[in-house]
């Protein structure tokens, strides 16, 4: 197939470019509206005139593409706009309010908290809208469920942003999924609670029944949690150590209910409904039944964003598979992406959306090239070869995104996937059969015992694979432009090679005269290496930074080749201190350099800039004037006296200080006309 010869591909391309344009370039939204009207007017004018000469066709095409370009930009702007009734517009930051919450989605708990997304129904008795993240201490053992309603007296905090160079911007991530705050709810702050069990839909009640049946089925804890994750998308009971071992082995996608599982379920449903093909219009009937069953499954699992994306994508794929036309899978992917982005253009910036489409697109595009290098007459060998090539193609496709977001790459992904992918359809099929038998109260002892044995074996094997740390490539940091150029180079090279693969068993591929795809690939590689060279040159700048660290203090001094990280984490427990230190070592200014660790000093200087650290001992040298002051661990000082003694050019309060103490310092500094910066509010601060 000739890429971009189909108009719909070009329409999707312009829609995506319009979304990106609105994301990165600020523009008056009314201009989008005027441009949309102008594009519609031009297109209608051409249709009315009806003279489809070459010039008119060009004008019509540009009008249509411009329409979708500006639709993408306008839609993103209005999706990001917060309504006047949103709770974030009504609340006062840092002030407690009476909040009425309805728990809408349960998230995987972390070590300390159970986590939910919740709808904010009312604030101080006033009806409001909007979603927030709610966290409950696991030690409180509250056991809330989706649908429960709570009234709490608490404040909605702003989530953490990227306070240090290269940190993950959690606030921006939550904003991209319409979540605008977080509430840490302590048990004494809960004023009332109402169970939402009676409000659940039939399918969610069915899910609750299934979870209860699984709990009483005789399954062991780890296999039960794995089945809940594989089939129902409920990962909250999966042991964190199991999750970590699956991630390090490169098979975390097995536990995350998404496109892979929906694709397998689609194949199972196609097999079970194959007799419908004998009917008149059987292909269309089967497609309709498959789509209905897929969306029922999505509702059963709670309609999480990842499932919604996967089911939408495979609904189009189900139709495309029944059409049995060349390129129908590409058309299905394009249509599903178009529908999802029209529904919510912010999906384009979500990691799950990018990984799902990149994995499927890579399998469709790259796998035939790899598979065409070798053929097997033996069916078992051919099956294993296909599993290998599918795994390799998917991993090649998602590697760039994984490195960009997660900064690590599992070297043994082939081993883990070669073991699990052939088994996964049977595991999912057996799990679905177990659930069906449990619901009709049929004896399941034999099936439960089999699943216990198989799943425990898989968990132990994956743990053994993940224990080989030498094969896990960590701390790989790539920029956005490096990622984009790498993908352009990769896919251009594949599109160059794809037409030259023969179906002959003697000659798997041959080369002709290079086409323009090869030129794009080579140009992208040249730009990529040039960009790396420029970044290496520009990174030679010196940096003297006070970093943000909750309940701790950190300072980084770096140049082109070397960096020194000074820390004071003495109030933390050992586990948290190790985790914090690893995160601080990975900030952008320390990457790829010879890094030295040291304890925080009371006086530090670099290139003429001086930093005085005043810690809980409240001691400082009065002989140093006009320096920058860093308050660490809430020192008890007479701030007015310190300002008089040192005449500081700037005062910094980092994350180790109590908030109320910092607020009091702020009042004193404003009174004495000295600037005070808080790393909680502004992030890392450059000293000069």
XYZ file of C-alpha atoms in Angstrom:
688
model
C 0.000 0.000 0.000
C 1.201 3.522 -0.749
C 1.305 5.517 2.457
C -0.779 8.700 2.704
C -2.514 7.969 -0.634
C -5.707 7.426 1.367
C -7.297 10.789 2.268
C -8.278 9.661 5.755
C -4.628 9.146 6.708
C -3.916 12.732 5.735
C -6.972 13.937 7.683
C -5.711 12.164 10.822
C -2.247 13.619 10.269
C -3.602 17.182 10.073
C -5.808 16.595 13.135
C -2.756 15.472 15.131
C -0.626 18.385 13.902
C -3.406 20.791 14.911
C -3.544 19.276 18.413
C 0.247 19.567 18.745
C 0.149 23.152 17.472
C -2.396 24.145 20.132
C -0.439 22.302 22.839
C 2.890 24.007 22.283
C 1.944 27.394 20.777
C -0.361 29.831 22.572
C -2.952 31.389 20.291
C -6.273 33.177 20.759
C -8.993 30.455 20.534
C -11.275 32.767 18.558
C -8.744 32.570 15.714
C -9.374 28.821 15.554
C -13.102 29.463 15.206
C -12.598 32.035 12.420
C -10.205 29.658 10.622
C -12.694 26.763 10.862
C -15.447 28.955 9.383
C -13.124 30.099 6.579
C -12.161 26.487 5.758
C -15.827 25.411 5.657
C -16.704 28.404 3.456
C -13.910 27.570 0.968
C -14.889 23.905 0.783
C -18.585 24.686 0.245
C -17.730 27.317 -2.388
C -15.724 24.766 -4.389
C -18.571 22.232 -4.148
C -21.137 24.797 -5.274
C -19.040 25.969 -8.235
C -18.523 22.363 -9.164
C -15.546 22.926 -11.448
C -13.201 20.207 -10.330
C -10.122 21.297 -12.183
C -6.725 20.656 -10.644
C -6.677 24.087 -8.963
C -10.125 23.666 -7.444
C -9.233 20.181 -6.185
C -6.160 21.601 -4.461
C -8.234 24.361 -2.825
C -10.852 21.837 -1.681
C -8.225 19.473 -0.257
C -6.442 22.296 1.585
C -9.794 23.497 2.966
C -10.626 20.036 4.319
C -7.169 19.532 5.835
C -7.200 23.031 7.321
C -10.629 22.329 8.809
C -9.338 19.276 10.701
C -6.105 21.065 11.659
C -8.043 23.865 13.351
C -10.665 21.457 14.746
C -7.836 19.630 16.546
C -6.448 22.850 17.998
C -9.823 24.271 19.031
C -10.978 20.968 20.544
C -7.836 20.723 22.676
C -8.263 24.286 23.906
C -11.898 23.793 24.938
C -11.164 20.409 26.523
C -8.502 22.058 28.693
C -10.778 24.949 29.642
C -12.080 24.686 33.220
C -15.771 25.479 33.728
C -16.866 28.180 36.165
C -18.588 25.463 38.230
C -15.369 23.464 38.663
C -14.304 22.990 42.274
C -10.828 24.342 41.536
C -12.489 27.716 40.766
C -14.369 27.727 44.083
C -11.841 26.530 46.636
C -9.120 28.542 48.371
C -5.708 26.900 48.059
C -4.471 25.574 51.413
C -7.819 26.132 53.155
C -10.008 23.329 54.508
C -13.455 22.862 52.964
C -16.357 20.483 53.429
C -16.021 18.216 50.384
C -18.555 15.681 49.163
C -16.789 13.006 47.112
C -17.916 10.012 45.071
C -15.201 7.412 44.468
C -15.207 6.686 40.726
C -12.117 4.581 39.971
C -9.755 2.560 42.141
C -6.046 2.772 41.390
C -3.206 0.449 42.277
C -2.238 1.249 45.894
C 1.303 2.212 46.777
C 3.225 1.259 49.902
C 1.514 3.853 52.069
C -1.851 4.750 50.509
C -4.996 3.351 48.926
C -5.761 5.573 45.933
C -8.932 6.519 44.071
C -10.101 9.023 41.522
C -13.211 10.756 42.821
C -15.853 13.161 41.580
C -16.199 16.295 43.704
C -19.975 16.670 44.069
C -20.136 19.614 46.455
C -17.825 22.083 48.154
C -19.130 23.841 51.297
C -22.698 22.788 50.379
C -22.399 24.290 46.860
C -22.802 21.899 43.935
C -19.574 21.695 41.894
C -17.965 19.481 39.257
C -14.489 18.080 38.627
C -12.305 15.127 39.580
C -9.591 14.775 42.190
C -7.164 12.143 43.431
C -8.031 10.834 46.906
C -5.528 9.020 49.106
C -6.300 7.045 52.275
C -3.631 5.713 54.641
C -3.407 1.949 54.261
C -2.787 1.736 57.990
C -6.333 3.074 58.563
C -7.758 -0.048 56.828
C -10.846 1.816 55.616
C -11.712 -0.550 52.760
C -13.671 1.882 50.597
C -14.975 0.816 47.187
C -15.928 2.428 43.881
C -19.294 4.157 44.189
C -18.937 5.054 47.886
C -19.776 8.641 48.875
C -17.790 10.521 51.516
C -18.058 13.884 53.209
C -14.663 15.078 54.443
C -13.292 18.266 55.970
C -9.982 18.780 54.212
C -8.143 20.819 51.593
C -7.405 19.940 47.973
C -3.656 20.141 47.346
C -1.990 20.782 44.037
C -0.093 17.662 42.881
C 3.670 17.844 42.556
C 5.088 19.411 39.416
C 8.589 18.842 37.983
C 10.382 20.701 40.763
C 13.851 19.478 39.784
C 15.282 19.403 36.237
C 14.145 16.186 34.546
C 11.569 15.210 37.211
C 8.241 13.669 36.203
C 5.515 16.335 36.036
C 2.744 14.574 37.974
C 0.538 17.672 38.034
C 0.547 17.934 34.264
C -0.166 14.208 33.919
C -3.231 14.414 36.172
C -4.408 17.526 34.348
C -4.252 15.605 31.052
C -6.835 13.134 32.425
C -9.086 15.827 33.973
C -7.865 15.408 37.555
C -7.109 18.749 39.193
C -5.881 18.088 42.714
C -5.304 15.545 45.430
C -6.783 15.065 48.889
C -4.946 13.207 51.669
C -7.822 12.018 53.860
C -7.075 11.131 57.473
C -9.674 9.001 59.242
C -10.693 11.715 61.770
C -11.420 14.084 58.847
C -14.194 11.863 57.459
C -17.529 13.377 58.487
C -19.878 10.851 56.885
C -19.864 7.802 54.628
C -22.522 6.241 52.404
C -22.018 2.929 50.628
C -22.468 3.195 46.890
C -23.126 -0.499 46.395
C -26.778 0.061 45.497
C -25.829 2.640 42.845
C -23.633 0.278 40.848
C -24.729 -0.819 37.385
C -25.548 -4.428 36.586
C -22.115 -5.071 35.079
C -20.264 -3.524 38.032
C -22.416 -5.592 40.406
C -21.455 -8.606 38.303
C -17.779 -7.678 38.655
C -18.203 -7.463 42.429
C -19.819 -10.914 42.415
C -16.985 -12.333 40.300
C -14.349 -10.919 42.679
C -16.193 -12.490 45.618
C -16.418 -15.860 43.851
C -12.716 -15.764 42.998
C -11.868 -14.997 46.626
C -13.798 -18.111 47.706
C -12.647 -20.382 44.861
C -9.558 -21.807 46.498
C -7.118 -19.794 44.413
C -3.963 -18.731 46.234
C -3.389 -15.026 46.775
C -0.861 -14.422 43.999
C -2.671 -16.400 41.250
C -5.999 -14.842 42.285
C -4.541 -11.333 42.082
C -3.041 -12.153 38.689
C -6.382 -13.375 37.298
C -8.092 -10.243 38.650
C -5.514 -8.149 36.806
C -5.565 -10.209 33.582
C -9.317 -10.469 33.120
C -10.923 -7.716 35.216
C -8.242 -5.020 35.210
C -8.110 -4.986 39.042
C -4.421 -4.678 39.969
C -4.810 -3.443 43.543
C -4.209 -6.896 45.041
C -1.089 -7.703 42.994
C 1.965 -7.912 45.232
C 4.287 -4.919 44.549
C 7.220 -7.343 44.302
C 5.405 -9.272 41.569
C 4.730 -6.027 39.698
C 8.399 -5.037 39.975
C 9.644 -8.414 38.714
C 7.274 -8.302 35.715
C 8.437 -4.751 34.914
C 12.136 -5.636 35.140
C 11.621 -8.739 32.995
C 9.953 -6.648 30.274
C 6.528 -8.304 30.607
C 4.621 -5.722 32.678
C 2.116 -5.444 29.813
C 0.908 -8.919 30.814
C -0.443 -7.533 34.104
C -1.845 -4.305 32.664
C -5.191 -5.094 31.062
C -4.952 -3.317 27.720
C -4.676 -3.913 23.989
C -2.847 -7.250 24.244
C -5.577 -8.834 26.370
C -8.428 -7.270 24.410
C -6.835 -8.574 21.204
C -6.659 -12.097 22.634
C -10.249 -11.868 23.871
C -11.268 -10.675 20.394
C -9.642 -13.768 18.845
C -11.392 -16.038 21.377
C -14.753 -14.376 20.654
C -14.167 -14.663 16.896
C -13.580 -18.377 17.355
C -16.713 -18.801 19.493
C -18.901 -16.825 17.044
C -17.483 -18.282 13.836
C -20.788 -20.066 13.020
C -22.393 -16.654 12.507
C -20.389 -16.387 9.290
C -22.682 -18.995 7.715
C -25.629 -16.615 7.939
C -26.568 -14.071 5.308
C -24.539 -10.938 6.008
C -22.657 -13.111 8.505
C -19.542 -10.955 8.521
C -21.511 -7.864 9.523
C -23.541 -9.778 12.111
C -20.399 -11.249 13.645
C -18.740 -7.804 13.671
C -21.753 -6.293 15.475
C -21.802 -9.128 18.040
C -18.046 -8.821 18.631
C -18.262 -5.058 19.139
C -21.186 -5.477 21.559
C -19.321 -8.114 23.584
C -16.113 -6.069 23.644
C -17.910 -3.008 25.033
C -19.745 -5.158 27.592
C -16.328 -6.431 28.676
C -15.068 -2.821 28.924
C -18.001 -1.898 31.169
C -17.423 -5.017 33.266
C -13.817 -4.018 33.933
C -14.796 -0.486 34.992
C -14.189 1.361 31.707
C -10.672 2.509 32.577
C -9.010 4.796 29.990
C -6.663 2.025 28.807
C -9.559 -0.387 28.243
C -11.625 2.274 26.505
C -8.735 2.917 24.106
C -8.121 -0.773 23.498
C -11.772 -1.664 22.946
C -12.264 1.286 20.593
C -9.203 0.263 18.602
C -10.170 -3.407 18.391
C -13.792 -2.600 17.562
C -12.497 -1.133 14.315
C -9.995 -3.985 13.948
C -12.863 -6.506 14.317
C -14.611 -4.943 11.334
C -11.348 -4.665 9.396
C -10.553 -8.360 9.935
C -13.943 -9.346 8.514
C -13.498 -7.153 5.445
C -10.377 -9.163 4.546
C -8.990 -6.448 2.356
C -5.406 -5.395 1.940
C -4.614 -2.541 4.291
C -7.835 -2.922 6.319
C -5.862 -3.181 9.596
C -4.141 0.137 8.819
C -7.535 1.675 8.061
C -8.926 0.297 11.335
C -6.070 1.735 13.368
C -6.440 5.099 11.630
C -10.201 5.272 12.168
C -9.985 4.242 15.831
C -7.278 6.847 16.523
C -9.347 9.481 14.722
C -12.462 8.684 16.784
C -10.553 8.666 20.079
C -8.806 11.980 19.348
C -12.088 13.578 18.323
C -13.544 12.347 21.625
C -10.602 13.676 23.665
C -7.520 15.185 21.954
C -5.592 15.024 25.233
C -5.291 11.259 24.739
C -2.500 12.029 22.272
C -0.246 13.036 25.177
C -1.001 10.032 27.383
C 1.633 7.323 27.656
C -0.891 4.481 27.397
C -2.326 5.810 24.142
C 1.144 6.200 22.635
C 2.305 2.756 23.748
C -0.877 0.993 22.556
C -0.862 2.424 19.055
C 2.889 2.243 18.641
C 2.931 -1.437 19.658
C 0.100 -2.441 17.291
C 1.381 -0.274 14.438
C 4.891 -1.729 14.844
C 3.565 -5.295 14.801
C 1.596 -4.629 11.617
C 4.452 -2.774 9.901
C 7.703 -4.267 11.215
C 6.775 -7.893 11.914
C 6.338 -8.848 8.219
C 9.815 -7.502 7.471
C 11.435 -9.531 10.270
C 9.314 -12.638 9.639
C 10.191 -12.491 5.942
C 13.867 -13.047 6.705
C 13.273 -16.714 7.487
C 10.603 -19.364 6.896
C 9.986 -22.691 8.614
C 8.194 -25.704 7.221
C 7.762 -27.161 10.700
C 4.535 -25.705 12.197
C 5.853 -25.592 15.767
C 9.022 -23.791 14.706
C 6.998 -21.436 12.514
C 4.659 -20.647 15.446
C 7.587 -19.906 17.782
C 9.257 -17.822 15.067
C 6.076 -15.766 14.679
C 5.818 -15.264 18.450
C 9.452 -14.134 18.444
C 8.985 -11.695 15.554
C 5.761 -10.241 16.988
C 7.466 -9.709 20.353
C 10.531 -8.180 18.761
C 8.484 -5.883 16.505
C 6.326 -4.644 19.398
C 9.360 -4.059 21.603
C 11.172 -2.180 18.836
C 8.105 0.010 18.456
C 7.675 0.883 22.130
C 11.389 1.086 23.004
C 11.699 4.798 22.213
C 8.601 5.752 24.225
C 9.675 3.542 27.144
C 13.133 5.104 27.254
C 11.675 8.619 27.010
C 9.231 8.155 29.903
C 10.715 5.387 32.072
C 14.472 5.617 31.292
C 15.051 1.860 31.321
C 14.928 -1.060 28.922
C 14.581 -4.763 29.853
C 17.303 -6.661 28.018
C 15.607 -10.025 28.585
C 12.198 -9.036 27.201
C 12.480 -11.711 24.491
C 12.963 -14.486 27.054
C 10.010 -13.393 29.193
C 7.684 -12.797 26.263
C 8.629 -16.028 24.481
C 7.581 -17.873 27.623
C 4.397 -15.932 28.399
C 2.853 -14.897 25.086
C 2.179 -18.471 23.832
C 0.613 -19.290 27.215
C -1.391 -16.099 27.615
C -4.371 -17.064 25.383
C -4.733 -20.340 27.294
C -4.431 -18.561 30.674
C -7.030 -15.951 29.732
C -9.294 -18.631 28.263
C -8.942 -20.793 31.384
C -9.571 -17.771 33.633
C -12.734 -16.860 31.711
C -13.867 -20.491 31.914
C -13.220 -20.516 35.684
C -15.312 -17.359 36.136
C -18.153 -18.834 34.066
C -18.122 -22.089 36.054
C -18.062 -20.195 39.352
C -21.083 -18.115 38.302
C -23.126 -21.221 37.445
C -21.913 -22.972 40.609
C -20.143 -25.813 38.750
C -17.266 -27.664 40.519
C -13.935 -26.015 39.677
C -11.418 -27.795 41.891
C -9.450 -29.249 38.984
C -9.282 -25.931 37.130
C -8.379 -23.963 40.265
C -5.535 -26.368 41.060
C -4.221 -26.131 37.488
C -4.287 -22.313 37.490
C -2.591 -22.211 40.906
C 0.244 -24.385 39.613
C 0.705 -22.633 36.260
C 0.468 -19.059 37.578
C 2.778 -19.706 40.548
C 5.300 -21.212 38.112
C 5.034 -18.133 35.865
C 5.446 -15.709 38.789
C 8.523 -17.561 40.074
C 10.059 -17.811 36.602
C 9.545 -14.108 35.893
C 11.068 -13.280 39.289
C 14.117 -15.370 38.371
C 14.478 -13.599 35.004
C 14.120 -10.160 36.604
C 16.800 -10.986 39.188
C 19.485 -10.812 36.481
C 20.097 -7.103 37.001
C 22.962 -6.991 34.523
C 20.460 -7.314 31.660
C 18.295 -4.368 32.773
C 19.493 -1.204 31.060
C 18.746 1.693 33.408
C 19.138 5.464 33.563
C 18.869 6.004 29.809
C 17.610 9.540 29.165
C 16.538 10.739 25.736
C 14.923 14.024 24.768
C 11.610 14.454 22.965
C 13.282 15.437 19.686
C 15.696 12.514 19.877
C 12.733 10.171 20.338
C 10.800 11.683 17.417
C 13.789 11.619 15.057
C 14.584 8.015 16.036
C 11.052 6.928 15.134
C 11.116 8.841 11.846
C 14.412 7.177 10.931
C 13.168 3.717 11.958
C 9.796 3.756 10.207
C 11.168 5.434 7.096
C 13.756 2.662 6.813
C 11.046 0.001 7.266
C 8.818 1.630 4.644
C 11.817 1.699 2.309
C 12.449 -2.032 2.787
C 8.847 -3.264 2.865
C 8.097 -3.137 -0.901
C 11.266 -5.079 -1.708
C 10.368 -8.253 0.188
C 9.484 -11.124 -2.114
C 7.205 -14.012 -1.294
C 9.678 -16.407 -2.919
C 11.246 -18.941 -0.571
C 14.549 -18.660 -2.412
C 14.989 -14.941 -2.267
C 13.449 -13.233 0.754
C 14.250 -9.693 -0.305
C 16.039 -7.713 -2.929
C 16.968 -4.050 -3.282
C 16.038 -1.665 -6.030
C 16.914 1.950 -6.567
C 16.603 3.818 -3.212
C 13.302 5.695 -2.830
C 12.526 8.864 -0.926
C 11.820 6.978 2.320
C 15.500 6.101 2.534
C 16.363 9.783 2.108
C 14.057 10.694 5.007
C 15.622 8.019 7.197
C 19.171 9.170 6.482
C 18.230 12.835 6.952
C 16.633 12.012 10.329
C 19.782 10.206 11.466
C 21.932 13.177 10.438
C 19.648 15.529 12.395
C 19.690 13.157 15.376
C 23.486 13.044 15.582
C 23.690 16.797 15.033
C 21.235 17.344 17.883
C 23.254 15.088 20.187
C 26.380 17.046 19.332
C 24.640 20.359 20.028
C 23.288 19.108 23.368
C 26.742 17.905 24.364
C 28.144 21.337 23.532
C 25.380 23.272 25.310
C 25.591 21.106 28.466
C 28.987 22.626 29.288
C 27.266 25.435 31.221
C 27.937 25.488 34.959
C 25.019 25.057 37.378
C 24.764 25.759 41.123
C 21.305 24.554 42.181
C 19.326 24.245 45.388
C 17.084 21.233 44.710
C 13.684 20.389 46.107
C 13.419 17.364 48.378
C 10.550 16.810 50.809
C 11.815 16.483 54.412
C 15.386 16.817 53.148
C 17.913 19.222 51.641
C 20.026 18.876 48.497
C 22.384 21.069 46.472
C 23.898 20.210 43.081
C 27.013 21.796 41.538
C 27.806 20.671 37.993
C 29.740 21.503 34.845
C 30.184 19.733 31.521
C 31.861 16.575 32.853
C 31.504 16.533 36.634
C 28.842 16.991 39.300
C 28.755 17.040 43.091
C 25.551 16.296 44.984
C 25.376 17.547 48.588
C 22.535 16.093 50.677
C 21.102 16.110 54.195
C 18.479 13.351 54.523
C 19.037 12.498 58.171
C 15.372 12.721 59.266
C 14.264 10.067 56.742
C 14.112 6.333 57.338
C 16.728 4.333 55.453
C 14.424 3.095 52.642
C 13.048 6.545 51.852
C 16.524 8.083 52.044
C 17.854 5.571 49.483
C 14.929 6.213 47.125
C 15.295 9.996 47.464
C 19.028 9.832 46.826
C 18.532 7.741 43.677
C 16.009 10.261 42.361
C 18.311 13.210 43.116
C 21.234 11.481 41.421
C 19.128 11.120 38.262
C 18.276 14.818 37.806
C 19.130 16.287 34.432
C 22.208 18.183 35.678
C 23.873 15.005 36.995
C 23.269 12.661 34.042
C 26.218 11.323 32.102
C 28.754 12.961 34.398
C 31.220 11.833 37.012
C 29.080 12.228 40.133
C 30.461 12.671 43.651
C 28.207 12.416 46.734
C 28.866 14.494 49.846
C 27.070 15.764 52.921
C 25.589 19.251 52.945
C 28.059 21.961 54.086
C 27.290 25.105 56.072
C 29.091 27.191 53.472
C 29.419 26.405 49.768
C 30.742 28.536 46.943
C 31.159 28.094 43.198
C 32.347 30.578 40.575
C 31.975 33.495 42.974
C 28.458 32.554 44.169
C 28.139 31.765 47.891
C 25.485 29.745 49.706
C 25.130 29.775 53.505
C 23.151 26.826 54.912
C 21.370 27.505 58.202
C 20.094 24.191 59.585
C 18.328 23.177 62.812
C 21.435 24.154 64.790
C 20.663 27.781 63.835
C 24.360 28.654 63.474
C 25.823 30.961 60.821
C 28.944 33.031 60.174
C 28.208 36.745 60.558
C 31.327 37.737 58.604
C 29.892 36.730 55.209
C 27.698 39.383 53.625
C 25.461 39.552 50.590
C 25.290 35.757 50.087
C 22.315 33.491 49.393
C 20.833 31.850 52.511
C 19.312 28.349 52.535
C 17.108 27.429 55.498
C 17.183 23.680 56.164
C 15.084 21.670 58.645
C 13.210 24.637 60.173
C 15.936 26.427 62.187
C 14.694 28.435 65.148
C 16.167 31.836 64.400
C 15.473 35.513 64.746
C 15.051 36.212 61.047
C 15.155 39.991 61.371
C 18.462 39.704 63.236
C 19.845 37.369 60.540
C 18.856 39.806 57.803
C 20.545 42.638 59.710
C 23.714 40.563 60.262
C 24.128 39.071 56.768
C 22.308 41.424 54.357
C 21.364 38.404 52.184
C 20.697 38.856 48.470
C 18.189 35.976 48.545
C 16.690 33.569 51.107
C 15.628 30.053 50.089
C 13.372 27.686 52.038
C 13.568 24.118 50.751
C 11.345 21.091 51.272
C 12.811 20.210 54.661
C 11.036 23.108 56.409
C 7.580 23.152 57.965
C 5.068 25.021 55.808
C 3.765 27.223 58.639
C 7.320 28.245 59.528
C 8.013 29.192 55.905
C 4.809 31.276 55.840
C 6.024 33.201 58.904
C 9.437 33.742 57.286
C 7.708 35.059 54.178
C 5.922 37.775 56.181
C 9.192 38.877 57.810
C 11.076 38.911 54.500
C 8.366 40.985 52.812
C 8.517 43.430 55.713
C 12.308 43.760 55.341
C 12.182 43.803 51.520
C 14.225 40.615 51.106
C 13.144 38.050 48.523
C 12.264 34.581 49.859
C 11.761 31.660 47.463
C 10.165 28.351 48.464
C 11.169 25.256 46.467
C 7.693 23.814 47.075
C 6.337 26.657 44.957
C 9.077 27.324 42.381
C 11.133 24.113 42.325
C 14.929 24.051 42.005
C 16.627 27.454 42.305
C 19.807 28.555 40.519
C 22.420 30.298 42.705
C 24.381 33.102 41.062
